Coordinates of C-alpha atoms in Angstrom, one line a residue:
M1 CA 0.0 0.0 0.0
F2 CA 2.9 2.4 0.7
C3 CA 5.7 2.9 -1.8
S4 CA 7.6 5.8 -3.3
A5 CA 6.0 5.6 -6.7
K6 CA 2.3 5.4 -5.6
A7 CA 0.0 7.6 -3.6
Q8 CA -0.6 6.7 0.0
Q9 CA -4.1 5.4 0.8
T10 CA -5.9 6.1 4.0
E11 CA -5.2 3.1 6.3
K12 CA -7.5 1.8 9.0
L13 CA -6.8 -0.1 12.2
Y14 CA -9.9 -1.3 14.0
L15 CA -9.8 -1.1 17.8
S16 CA -13.3 -2.7 18.1
G17 CA -15.0 -5.3 16.1
T18 CA -17.0 -4.4 13.0
G19 CA -20.5 -5.4 14.2
N20 CA -22.5 -7.7 16.4
D21 CA -21.0 -10.7 14.7
N22 CA -17.4 -9.5 15.2
T23 CA -16.5 -7.8 18.5
V24 CA -13.5 -7.0 20.7
N25 CA -13.6 -7.1 24.5
W26 CA -12.8 -3.9 26.3
D27 CA -12.6 -3.3 30.0
F28 CA -15.9 -1.9 31.2
F29 CA -17.5 -0.3 34.3
C30 CA -21.2 0.5 34.5
T31 CA -22.1 3.1 37.1
A32 CA -25.7 2.0 37.8
G33 CA -28.3 -0.7 37.2
A34 CA -27.5 -4.3 36.5
N35 CA -23.9 -5.6 37.0
S36 CA -22.8 -2.1 38.0
G37 CA -20.1 -0.9 40.3
K38 CA -17.3 -3.3 39.2
W39 CA -14.7 -3.5 36.4
T40 CA -15.4 -6.3 34.0
T41 CA -15.4 -6.6 30.2
I42 CA -17.8 -5.9 27.4
P43 CA -17.8 -6.6 23.7
V44 CA -17.4 -3.5 21.5
P45 CA -19.5 -2.6 19.5
S46 CA -22.6 -3.3 21.6
N47 CA -25.4 -1.7 23.5
W48 CA -24.6 -2.5 27.2
E49 CA -28.2 -3.4 28.1
L50 CA -28.1 -6.4 25.8
Q51 CA -24.8 -7.4 27.5
G52 CA -26.5 -7.5 31.0
F53 CA -25.6 -4.0 32.2
G54 CA -27.6 -0.9 33.2
K55 CA -31.3 -0.5 32.7
Y56 CA -33.8 -1.2 29.9
N57 CA -36.0 1.7 29.0
Y58 CA -38.5 2.5 26.3
G59 CA -38.7 6.2 25.2
F60 CA -42.2 6.6 26.7
N61 CA -41.1 5.6 30.2
K62 CA -41.4 8.4 32.8
E63 CA -38.3 10.5 33.1
E64 CA -37.8 9.6 36.8
N65 CA -37.8 5.9 35.9
K66 CA -35.2 6.1 33.1
G67 CA -31.8 4.8 33.7
K68 CA -29.2 7.5 33.6
E69 CA -26.1 5.3 33.9
Q70 CA -22.7 5.9 32.4
G71 CA -20.3 3.4 30.9
L72 CA -16.5 3.6 31.4
Y73 CA -14.4 1.9 28.8
K74 CA -10.6 1.2 28.7
Y75 CA -8.6 -0.4 25.9
S76 CA -4.9 -0.7 25.3
F77 CA -3.7 -0.5 21.7
N78 CA -0.5 -0.2 19.7
V79 CA 0.1 2.2 16.8
P80 CA 2.4 1.0 14.0
A81 CA 5.8 2.7 13.9
A82 CA 5.3 3.1 10.2
W83 CA 2.7 5.7 10.9
K84 CA 5.4 8.2 11.8
N85 CA 4.8 11.6 10.2
K86 CA 1.2 10.8 9.5
E87 CA -2.1 12.4 10.8
I88 CA -3.7 9.8 13.0
N89 CA -7.4 10.1 13.9
I90 CA -9.6 8.0 16.1
V91 CA -13.0 7.5 14.6
F92 CA -16.3 6.5 16.3
E93 CA -19.1 5.5 14.0
G94 CA -21.7 5.8 16.7
S95 CA -21.8 6.1 20.5
M96 CA -24.9 6.7 22.8
T97 CA -24.7 9.5 23.6
D98 CA -22.3 12.0 25.3
T99 CA -18.8 10.6 24.7
E100 CA -15.6 11.8 26.4
V101 CA -12.4 10.4 24.9
K102 CA -9.0 10.3 26.4
I103 CA -5.7 9.1 24.9
N104 CA -3.0 8.3 27.5
G105 CA -4.8 10.4 30.1
K106 CA -5.4 13.5 27.9
L107 CA -8.6 14.6 26.3
A108 CA -8.8 14.0 22.6
G109 CA -11.2 16.9 22.2
E110 CA -14.6 18.2 23.3
I111 CA -17.3 15.8 24.4
H112 CA -19.3 14.6 21.5
Q113 CA -23.1 14.8 21.9
G114 CA -25.4 12.9 19.6
S115 CA -25.8 9.2 19.2
F116 CA -26.0 8.3 15.5
Y117 CA -23.2 10.2 13.8
V118 CA -19.6 9.5 12.8
F119 CA -17.1 11.7 14.7
R120 CA -13.3 11.8 14.9
Y121 CA -10.4 13.3 16.8
D122 CA -6.9 14.1 15.6
I123 CA -4.8 12.2 18.2
S124 CA -1.4 12.5 16.4
K125 CA 0.2 14.4 19.3
L126 CA -1.3 12.1 22.0
I127 CA -0.2 8.7 20.9
K128 CA 3.1 6.8 21.2
L129 CA 4.3 5.2 18.0
G130 CA 5.3 1.5 18.3
G131 CA 4.3 1.3 21.9
D132 CA 1.2 0.8 24.1
N133 CA -1.4 3.4 24.3
L134 CA -4.4 3.7 26.6
L135 CA -7.9 4.6 25.3
E136 CA -10.4 5.7 28.0
V137 CA -14.0 6.5 27.0
K138 CA -16.8 7.7 29.2
V139 CA -20.3 7.3 27.6
S140 CA -23.3 8.9 29.2
K141 CA -26.6 7.2 28.2
H142 CA -28.5 10.5 28.6
S143 CA -27.0 13.7 27.4
A144 CA -26.1 16.8 29.5
N145 CA -27.6 18.7 26.6
P146 CA -31.4 18.6 27.0
S147 CA -32.0 19.1 23.3
V148 CA -30.1 15.9 22.5
N149 CA -32.5 14.0 24.9
D150 CA -35.5 15.8 23.3
A151 CA -34.4 14.7 19.8
E152 CA -33.1 11.1 20.6
R153 CA -34.2 9.9 24.0
K154 CA -37.9 10.9 24.3
A155 CA -39.2 8.9 21.5
D156 CA -41.3 5.9 20.4
F157 CA -38.4 3.5 20.4
W158 CA -36.0 1.7 22.8
I159 CA -33.3 3.8 24.4
F160 CA -29.9 2.2 24.7
G161 CA -26.4 3.1 25.9
G162 CA -22.9 2.2 24.7
I163 CA -20.4 2.4 21.9
F164 CA -22.7 0.6 19.4
R165 CA -20.9 1.1 16.1
P166 CA -17.2 0.4 15.3
V167 CA -14.2 2.4 16.5
Y168 CA -11.0 2.6 14.5
L169 CA -7.8 4.5 13.9
E170 CA -7.1 6.1 10.5
S171 CA -3.7 7.2 9.2
L172 CA -3.3 9.8 6.5
P173 CA -0.3 11.6 5.0
L174 CA 0.1 15.1 6.3
T175 CA -1.0 16.4 2.9
H176 CA -4.3 14.6 2.3
I177 CA -7.9 14.8 1.0
D178 CA -10.4 15.9 3.7
R179 CA -13.6 15.8 1.8
I180 CA -14.9 14.8 -1.6
Q181 CA -18.4 15.9 -2.8
I182 CA -19.6 14.4 -6.0
D183 CA -22.5 15.1 -8.3
A184 CA -22.7 12.6 -11.2
K185 CA -25.7 13.4 -13.4
A186 CA -27.6 11.1 -15.7
N187 CA -26.3 13.1 -18.7
G188 CA -22.8 12.1 -17.8
N189 CA -21.9 15.5 -16.3
F190 CA -19.5 14.9 -13.3
D191 CA -18.9 17.7 -10.8
A192 CA -16.7 17.2 -7.7
K193 CA -15.5 19.5 -5.0
I194 CA -12.3 18.4 -3.2
A195 CA -11.2 19.9 0.1
Y196 CA -7.7 19.1 1.2
T197 CA -4.9 19.9 3.8
G198 CA -1.4 20.7 2.6
D199 CA 0.3 22.0 -0.5
V200 CA -0.4 20.3 -3.9
D201 CA -0.4 21.5 -7.5
K202 CA -2.8 19.0 -9.1
V203 CA -5.7 16.6 -8.5
E204 CA -6.2 13.7 -10.9
V205 CA -9.4 11.6 -11.3
E206 CA -10.1 8.2 -12.8
V207 CA -13.4 6.4 -13.0
F208 CA -13.6 2.6 -13.1
T209 CA -16.4 0.2 -13.9
K210 CA -17.5 -2.6 -11.5
D211 CA -15.0 -5.0 -13.2
G212 CA -12.1 -2.6 -12.8
K213 CA -11.9 -1.2 -16.4
R214 CA -11.4 2.5 -16.8
F215 CA -14.5 4.4 -17.8
G216 CA -13.8 7.5 -20.0
D217 CA -10.7 9.5 -19.8
R218 CA -8.4 10.2 -16.9
F219 CA -8.6 13.9 -16.2
S220 CA -6.9 16.4 -13.9
T221 CA -7.2 20.0 -12.6
A222 CA -4.5 22.3 -11.6
I223 CA -4.7 23.8 -8.1
K224 CA -3.8 27.4 -7.3
K225 CA -1.2 27.8 -4.5
G226 CA -2.7 28.8 -1.2
T227 CA -6.1 27.3 -1.8
Q228 CA -7.6 24.5 0.2
S229 CA -10.4 23.3 -2.2
V230 CA -10.9 22.9 -5.9
M231 CA -13.9 22.2 -8.2
L232 CA -13.7 19.6 -10.9
N233 CA -15.9 19.1 -14.0
H234 CA -15.9 16.4 -16.7
L235 CA -18.4 15.0 -19.2
F236 CA -18.6 11.2 -19.5
N237 CA -20.3 9.7 -22.5
N238 CA -23.2 7.3 -22.1
P239 CA -22.7 6.2 -18.5
A240 CA -24.8 3.2 -17.3
L241 CA -27.3 4.9 -15.0
W242 CA -28.0 4.2 -11.4
S243 CA -31.6 3.3 -10.4
T244 CA -33.2 0.8 -8.0
E245 CA -33.9 -1.4 -11.0
F246 CA -30.4 -1.2 -12.4
P247 CA -28.0 -0.1 -9.6
N248 CA -25.0 0.5 -11.8
L249 CA -22.0 1.7 -9.7
Y250 CA -18.7 3.1 -10.7
T251 CA -15.6 3.8 -8.6
A252 CA -14.1 7.3 -8.8
T253 CA -10.5 7.6 -7.6
F254 CA -9.0 11.0 -6.6
T255 CA -5.3 11.5 -6.3
L256 CA -3.4 14.6 -5.0
I257 CA -0.2 15.3 -6.8
K258 CA 2.8 17.5 -5.9
N259 CA 5.7 18.0 -8.4
G260 CA 4.7 14.9 -10.3
K261 CA 4.5 12.7 -7.1
E262 CA 1.3 11.1 -6.0
I263 CA 0.7 12.1 -2.4
H264 CA -2.7 10.8 -1.3
Q265 CA -5.5 8.9 -2.9
L266 CA -9.2 8.2 -2.0
S267 CA -11.9 6.3 -3.9
K268 CA -15.6 6.7 -3.7
N269 CA -18.4 4.6 -5.2
I270 CA -20.7 6.7 -7.4
G271 CA -23.8 6.3 -9.5
F272 CA -24.8 8.5 -12.4
R273 CA -28.4 9.6 -11.7
T274 CA -30.4 12.8 -11.6
V275 CA -33.0 13.7 -9.0
E276 CA -35.5 16.4 -10.0
V277 CA -38.6 17.7 -8.2
K278 CA -41.2 19.3 -10.5
E279 CA -43.5 21.6 -8.6
R280 CA -47.1 20.3 -8.2
N281 CA -46.1 17.3 -10.3
G282 CA -43.7 14.8 -8.8
V283 CA -40.2 13.4 -8.3
Y284 CA -38.3 12.4 -11.4
I285 CA -35.3 10.0 -11.4
N286 CA -33.3 10.0 -14.6
G287 CA -36.2 11.8 -16.3
V288 CA -38.9 9.3 -15.2
K289 CA -41.6 10.1 -12.7
M290 CA -41.4 7.9 -9.7
K291 CA -43.9 6.2 -7.3
F292 CA -42.1 5.4 -4.1
K293 CA -43.0 2.0 -2.6
G294 CA -41.3 2.6 0.6
V295 CA -40.9 1.5 4.2
N296 CA -39.5 2.9 7.4
R297 CA -36.6 1.1 9.0
H298 CA -34.8 1.3 12.4
S299 CA -31.2 0.1 12.9
F300 CA -32.2 -2.7 15.2
Y301 CA -31.8 -6.3 16.1
P302 CA -33.4 -8.1 19.1
S303 CA -30.3 -9.6 20.5
S304 CA -28.0 -6.6 20.0
G305 CA -30.1 -3.5 20.0
R306 CA -28.8 -0.9 17.6
T307 CA -25.6 -2.8 16.9
T308 CA -26.1 -4.6 13.6
N309 CA -23.7 -5.9 10.9
K310 CA -23.4 -6.0 7.1
K311 CA -25.1 -9.4 6.8
I312 CA -28.2 -7.9 8.5
S313 CA -28.2 -5.0 6.1
I314 CA -28.0 -7.3 3.1
A315 CA -30.8 -9.5 4.5
D316 CA -33.0 -6.4 5.2
V317 CA -32.5 -4.9 1.7
L318 CA -33.2 -8.3 0.1
L319 CA -36.4 -8.7 2.1
M320 CA -37.5 -5.2 1.1
K321 CA -36.8 -5.8 -2.6
E322 CA -38.6 -9.2 -2.3
M323 CA -41.7 -7.2 -1.3
N324 CA -41.1 -5.2 -4.5
M325 CA -40.2 -2.1 -2.5
N326 CA -38.0 0.5 -4.1
A327 CA -37.5 3.0 -1.2
V328 CA -36.6 3.1 2.5
R329 CA -36.7 5.9 5.0
M330 CA -34.1 6.0 7.8
S331 CA -36.3 6.5 10.8
H332 CA -35.3 8.5 12.7
Y333 CA -31.5 8.9 12.4
P334 CA -28.7 8.1 10.0
P335 CA -28.1 4.3 9.6
D336 CA -24.9 2.2 9.6
G337 CA -22.6 3.0 6.7
H338 CA -22.9 -0.6 5.5
F339 CA -26.7 -0.3 5.1
L340 CA -26.2 2.6 2.7
D341 CA -23.5 0.7 0.9
V342 CA -26.0 -2.2 0.4
C343 CA -28.7 0.2 -0.8
D344 CA -26.2 1.5 -3.4
S345 CA -25.2 -1.9 -4.6
L346 CA -28.6 -3.7 -4.5
G347 CA -30.8 -0.7 -5.4
L348 CA -33.0 1.1 -3.0
F349 CA -33.9 4.8 -2.9
V350 CA -33.1 6.3 0.6
M351 CA -34.4 9.1 2.7
D352 CA -31.7 9.9 5.1
E353 CA -32.8 11.6 8.3
L354 CA -31.3 14.0 10.9
A355 CA -32.6 12.8 14.3
G356 CA -35.5 14.5 15.9
W357 CA -38.5 12.4 17.0
H358 CA -40.8 15.1 18.2
G359 CA -38.1 17.2 19.8
T360 CA -35.2 19.0 18.1
Y361 CA -31.5 19.5 18.6
D362 CA -30.6 23.1 19.5
T363 CA -29.1 24.9 16.5
P364 CA -25.4 24.7 17.5
T365 CA -25.7 20.9 18.2
G366 CA -27.9 20.3 15.2
T367 CA -25.5 22.2 12.9
K368 CA -22.6 20.0 14.0
L369 CA -24.5 16.8 13.7
M370 CA -26.0 17.6 10.4
K371 CA -22.6 18.3 8.9
E372 CA -21.3 15.0 10.4
M373 CA -24.2 13.2 8.7
M374 CA -23.6 15.0 5.4
L375 CA -19.8 14.4 5.5
N376 CA -20.3 10.6 6.0
D377 CA -23.3 10.0 3.7
E378 CA -23.4 12.6 1.0
N379 CA -21.9 10.6 -1.9
H380 CA -24.2 7.6 -1.7
P381 CA -26.3 7.5 -5.0
S382 CA -29.1 5.7 -3.1
I383 CA -29.8 8.8 -1.1
I384 CA -32.3 11.0 -3.0
F385 CA -33.9 12.8 -0.1
W386 CA -32.8 14.4 3.2
A387 CA -35.2 14.7 6.1
N388 CA -34.9 17.2 8.9
G389 CA -36.4 15.5 12.0
N390 CA -39.8 13.8 12.4
E391 CA -43.3 14.8 13.3
G392 CA -42.6 18.3 14.6
G393 CA -38.9 17.5 15.4
H394 CA -37.8 19.9 12.7
N395 CA -35.3 22.7 13.7
R396 CA -36.1 25.1 10.9
E397 CA -32.9 27.0 11.5
L398 CA -31.0 24.0 10.1
D399 CA -33.0 23.9 6.8
H400 CA -30.7 26.2 4.8
L401 CA -27.6 24.0 5.7
F402 CA -28.8 21.1 3.6
A403 CA -28.7 23.0 0.4
E404 CA -25.5 24.8 1.3
E405 CA -23.7 21.5 2.3
D406 CA -25.1 19.2 -0.5
I407 CA -23.4 19.6 -3.9
Q408 CA -26.3 17.6 -5.3
K409 CA -29.0 19.9 -3.9
R410 CA -31.2 16.9 -3.0
P411 CA -34.8 17.8 -1.9
L412 CA -35.3 18.3 1.9
I413 CA -38.4 16.8 3.6
H414 CA -40.1 17.6 6.9
P415 CA -41.8 14.2 7.5
W416 CA -45.4 14.8 8.6
E417 CA -45.6 18.4 7.4
I418 CA -46.5 20.3 4.2
F419 CA -43.0 21.6 3.3
G420 CA -40.9 22.2 0.2
G421 CA -43.7 21.3 -2.1
F422 CA -44.4 17.9 -0.4
E423 CA -47.4 16.9 1.7
T424 CA -46.2 14.1 3.9
T425 CA -49.0 13.9 6.5
H426 CA -48.9 10.7 8.6
Y427 CA -51.7 8.2 9.0
R428 CA -54.5 9.8 7.0
E429 CA -57.8 8.1 7.3
F430 CA -58.6 6.6 3.9
N431 CA -61.6 8.7 2.8
Y432 CA -60.0 12.0 4.0
G433 CA -56.7 11.0 2.5
I434 CA -58.1 10.1 -0.9
G435 CA -60.1 13.3 -1.0
N436 CA -56.9 15.1 -0.4
Y437 CA -55.2 13.2 -3.2
D438 CA -58.1 14.2 -5.5
H439 CA -58.2 17.9 -4.6
G440 CA -54.7 18.7 -3.1
H441 CA -52.1 20.9 -4.7
H442 CA -48.8 19.5 -3.3
I443 CA -46.8 16.4 -4.2
L444 CA -48.4 13.8 -1.9
M445 CA -46.0 11.4 -0.2
P446 CA -46.9 10.2 3.3
T447 CA -43.6 9.4 5.0
E448 CA -45.6 7.1 7.3
F449 CA -48.9 5.4 6.5
L450 CA -50.8 2.2 7.4
H451 CA -49.3 1.6 10.9
G452 CA -48.6 -2.1 11.2
M453 CA -49.4 -2.8 14.9
W454 CA -49.7 -6.6 15.4
D455 CA -49.5 -6.9 11.6
G456 CA -53.0 -5.3 11.4
G457 CA -52.5 -2.5 8.9
H458 CA -50.3 -3.2 6.0
G459 CA -52.0 -6.1 4.2
A460 CA -55.5 -5.1 5.2
G461 CA -55.4 -1.6 3.7
L462 CA -52.6 -1.3 1.2
E463 CA -54.4 -2.2 -2.0
D464 CA -57.0 0.6 -1.5
Y465 CA -54.4 3.2 -0.8
W466 CA -52.1 2.1 -3.6
N467 CA -54.9 2.1 -6.2
A468 CA -55.5 5.7 -5.3
M469 CA -51.8 6.6 -5.2
W470 CA -51.0 4.8 -8.5
N471 CA -53.8 6.6 -10.4
N472 CA -53.3 10.1 -9.0
P473 CA -50.7 12.2 -10.8
L474 CA -49.9 14.2 -7.7
S475 CA -49.0 11.1 -5.7
A476 CA -45.4 10.1 -5.3
G477 CA -46.3 6.9 -3.3
G478 CA -45.3 6.7 0.4
F479 CA -43.5 4.9 3.2
L480 CA -45.2 2.2 5.4
W481 CA -44.7 2.1 9.1
D482 CA -42.6 0.0 9.6
F483 CA -40.3 -2.8 8.5
A484 CA -39.7 -5.0 11.6
D485 CA -41.2 -5.5 15.1
Q486 CA -39.1 -3.8 17.7
G487 CA -38.8 -6.7 20.1
V488 CA -35.7 -6.6 22.4
V489 CA -34.1 -9.5 24.3
R490 CA -34.4 -8.7 28.0
T491 CA -31.3 -10.0 29.7
D492 CA -32.9 -8.9 33.0
K493 CA -36.0 -11.1 32.3
N494 CA -34.5 -14.4 31.4
G495 CA -34.3 -13.6 27.7
E496 CA -37.9 -12.5 27.3
L497 CA -38.6 -10.8 24.0
D498 CA -40.1 -7.5 25.0
T499 CA -42.0 -5.1 22.7
D500 CA -43.1 -2.7 25.5
G501 CA -46.7 -3.7 25.1
N502 CA -48.1 -2.4 21.8
H503 CA -45.4 0.2 21.3
G504 CA -42.9 -2.0 19.5
P505 CA -44.7 -4.6 17.3
D506 CA -45.3 -2.4 14.3
G507 CA -43.5 -4.4 11.7
I508 CA -44.3 -6.1 8.4
V509 CA -41.8 -8.8 9.5
G510 CA -41.3 -10.2 13.0
P511 CA -38.5 -9.3 15.5
Y512 CA -36.0 -11.6 13.8
H513 CA -37.4 -10.5 10.4
E514 CA -39.7 -13.5 10.0
K515 CA -42.2 -13.1 7.1
E516 CA -45.8 -12.5 8.3
G517 CA -49.0 -12.3 6.4
S518 CA -48.7 -8.7 5.2
F519 CA -45.3 -9.5 3.6
Y520 CA -47.1 -11.5 0.8
T521 CA -49.9 -8.9 0.3
I522 CA -47.4 -6.1 -0.1
K523 CA -45.4 -8.3 -2.5
E524 CA -48.5 -8.7 -4.7
V525 CA -49.8 -5.1 -4.5
W526 CA -46.4 -3.6 -5.2
S527 CA -45.4 -6.1 -8.0
P528 CA -44.1 -4.1 -10.9
V529 CA -45.9 -6.5 -13.2
F530 CA -49.6 -6.0 -12.7
V531 CA -51.9 -8.7 -13.9
E532 CA -55.5 -7.8 -14.4
K533 CA -58.0 -10.2 -12.7
R534 CA -59.8 -12.6 -15.0
E535 CA -61.9 -15.8 -14.8
M536 CA -60.9 -19.2 -16.3
T537 CA -64.0 -19.4 -18.4
A538 CA -64.7 -21.9 -21.2
G539 CA -63.5 -19.3 -23.6
F540 CA -60.2 -18.6 -21.9
D541 CA -57.5 -18.7 -24.5
G542 CA -54.4 -18.3 -22.3
S543 CA -54.2 -14.5 -22.6
F544 CA -53.6 -12.2 -19.7
L545 CA -53.6 -8.4 -19.7
L546 CA -50.5 -6.9 -18.1
E547 CA -49.5 -3.4 -17.0
N548 CA -45.8 -2.6 -16.7
R549 CA -45.3 -0.7 -13.5
Y550 CA -41.5 -0.6 -13.8
A551 CA -39.8 2.8 -14.4
F552 CA -36.9 1.6 -16.5
T553 CA -37.5 -2.1 -17.3
N554 CA -39.2 -3.5 -20.4
L555 CA -41.2 -6.7 -19.6
N556 CA -39.3 -8.5 -22.3
Q557 CA -36.4 -8.4 -19.8
C558 CA -38.5 -10.5 -17.4
T559 CA -39.4 -14.2 -17.5
F560 CA -42.8 -15.8 -17.2
S561 CA -43.8 -19.4 -16.3
W562 CA -47.0 -21.2 -15.6
K563 CA -48.2 -24.3 -13.7
L564 CA -51.4 -26.3 -13.9
K565 CA -52.2 -28.3 -10.7
K566 CA -54.7 -30.7 -9.4
L567 CA -55.4 -30.1 -5.7
K568 CA -55.5 -33.4 -3.9
A569 CA -55.1 -33.7 -0.1
D570 CA -54.6 -37.4 0.0
E571 CA -52.0 -37.9 -2.7
D572 CA -49.3 -36.2 -4.7
A573 CA -50.9 -33.6 -6.9
E574 CA -50.7 -33.9 -10.6
F575 CA -49.3 -30.9 -12.5
K576 CA -48.0 -29.6 -15.8
T577 CA -45.6 -26.6 -16.3
G578 CA -44.4 -24.4 -19.1
K579 CA -42.9 -21.1 -20.0
A580 CA -44.4 -18.1 -21.8
D581 CA -42.7 -15.7 -24.1
A582 CA -42.1 -12.4 -22.3
P583 CA -44.1 -9.6 -24.1
D584 CA -42.5 -6.4 -25.3
I585 CA -44.2 -3.9 -23.0
K586 CA -42.4 -0.7 -22.2
P587 CA -42.4 0.9 -18.8
L588 CA -45.8 2.3 -17.7
E589 CA -47.6 0.7 -20.7
K590 CA -50.1 -2.1 -21.1
G591 CA -50.0 -5.3 -23.2
K592 CA -50.9 -8.9 -23.4
L593 CA -49.1 -12.1 -22.3
K594 CA -50.1 -15.3 -24.1
I595 CA -49.5 -18.8 -22.7
N596 CA -50.0 -21.9 -24.7
L597 CA -52.0 -24.3 -22.5
P598 CA -52.3 -28.0 -23.2
A599 CA -55.6 -29.3 -24.5
D600 CA -56.5 -30.9 -21.1
W601 CA -56.0 -27.7 -19.1
R602 CA -59.6 -27.7 -17.8
N603 CA -59.0 -31.1 -16.1
F604 CA -56.9 -29.3 -13.5
D605 CA -58.0 -27.3 -10.5
A606 CA -55.8 -24.2 -10.6
L607 CA -53.5 -22.3 -12.8
Y608 CA -50.5 -20.5 -11.4
L609 CA -48.7 -17.7 -13.3
T610 CA -45.2 -16.6 -12.1
A611 CA -43.3 -13.5 -13.1
N612 CA -39.5 -13.1 -12.5
G613 CA -37.6 -9.9 -12.8
P614 CA -34.4 -9.3 -14.8
D615 CA -32.4 -10.6 -11.9
G616 CA -34.3 -13.9 -12.0
K617 CA -36.0 -13.4 -8.7
E618 CA -39.8 -13.9 -8.3
L619 CA -41.9 -10.8 -8.5
F620 CA -45.1 -12.7 -7.6
T621 CA -47.1 -15.9 -8.4
W622 CA -50.7 -15.4 -9.1
S623 CA -53.3 -18.2 -8.7
F624 CA -56.5 -18.6 -10.7
P625 CA -59.1 -21.3 -9.9
I626 CA -60.2 -23.4 -12.8
A627 CA -62.7 -25.5 -11.0
L628 CA -65.4 -23.2 -9.5
P629 CA -66.8 -23.8 -6.0
K630 CA -70.1 -25.0 -7.4
D631 CA -68.3 -27.7 -9.3
D632 CA -66.5 -28.9 -6.3
A633 CA -69.7 -28.8 -4.2
G634 CA -71.4 -30.9 -6.9
K635 CA -68.8 -33.6 -6.4
L636 CA -69.0 -33.6 -2.6
V637 CA -72.6 -33.1 -1.8
V638 CA -74.9 -36.2 -2.0
K639 CA -78.4 -35.1 -2.9
P640 CA -81.1 -37.3 -1.2
E641 CA -83.8 -38.7 -3.5
L642 CA -87.1 -37.0 -3.1
R643 CA -90.1 -39.1 -2.1
K644 CA -93.0 -39.3 -4.5

């Protein structure tokens, strides 16, 4: 990685593990609650409640009953001698909440307040190269800043404490890139702003495809002496565009150069795509008007609280896409970085959210945290919306920062409000809501609808709402509440799975992400292949009327198969199968699918039609009865002879 001819990369050295499936034990002392008052060890990252420390609390618990414990951490580490003459930072990806960091007995910087944000300290002058160093961290579960508690701790979700996301050291050359902001448009226009520390005379950029081939020309821009940032522009011809249907990613590599020598290099995954909001019309991605089939998601797992891992992120995104969703809202705080990586690579639109349940951060704190969120998340092509708080938790003094900090100028949402041309009201009653769809003047996009308590809402009501949303030109779809039941393993109650009564079980899937009934209803209602209902009458000729509800996919890129089946409870059912030629139906158009049925098709009880997407995965399987109930009844019911 380091040689005289090539630029130095940023190096990482993990002090913790990387997730709940990969942890490192640190020394630990809990000040109150379970297992408090003694030094022991704890896996990092983790929430300490799930490790048997402190006190469990839901956000609705009375303030006097909430645990206000602190966690004291110690960990010894070694810094490579090769990191001499480097800038060395310690990076925390998430800590709940106020976090004081000391290196070898000295403060690394001011206490960080706010739970869900990546923060770092330059500890170059505090560490000993090639020898042992002591890291001491004090984490307060509740903040000394009341506004942080208002935004994060007084909410409709579980409250946890601890260093719950990874901790690592990073090493950079003294002259290095601090920030890269990228705007890669669907027309191939590529803008980037580079902020850097040190003295360089040129920055060079190369873009590579997924298989490592260079895309377009290498280009560079000269840097004026005495400046600390530079704007770059380049036009790429015919890039493969990023969308949820075709999540085409490229890697952009940026290199700082001084007197012909490469100094520092950073790479970012990018996607060429354009987000445009047309007033009183809708949201357009790459020129196509979108309907968002979305869901809200917490960073959560029953056995580890808010500490997750990349496998969980992959599984969650795959489950969402299996339900034919195309969007996810980060409720109500920024997620793990690996979740955004997976949304980029597998294809989901993301609404990324600055925390604020019903309360808000004060302006100085919110400004700092918003910039931390932007710095960490801004280049993900999956992010097409920012959200400032939730349900009244909007600090309006922060609104201007999103446009100022975001080179892409993505739209800003106030979930639950009419704001920025969007009407996002939560949980409208059906009749009132549809009346608003028919007579409103804003882009309609509820950021929460059809609350799924005990699995009671999503499947029961979605089709009615979606029919109205799909057919109304002002509707941009919406986001279901929510993805998974929030059941937490209570180490203080012999492993009981606790949802805090009816507060936590709001999910489409169960606590461990088990599929429940609504999963299959959503999968059907949100299928991008819509099959019109029809009866298997004597005159049925194997034709089905289809509507293509994809945005970018022709149905000839899909595959279709059928199955005829006899339904017999007491023996193996007889069946026949076949494939159908995929029809040429462009996005948002209608057409016909024809299947060639065998001559004896009416001897079977049911016909099944399956559509698979371009990735080969099932969109849905529809079933059609061939034998009608009256026919079955005629076989089963014995009619008594009438007496003369």
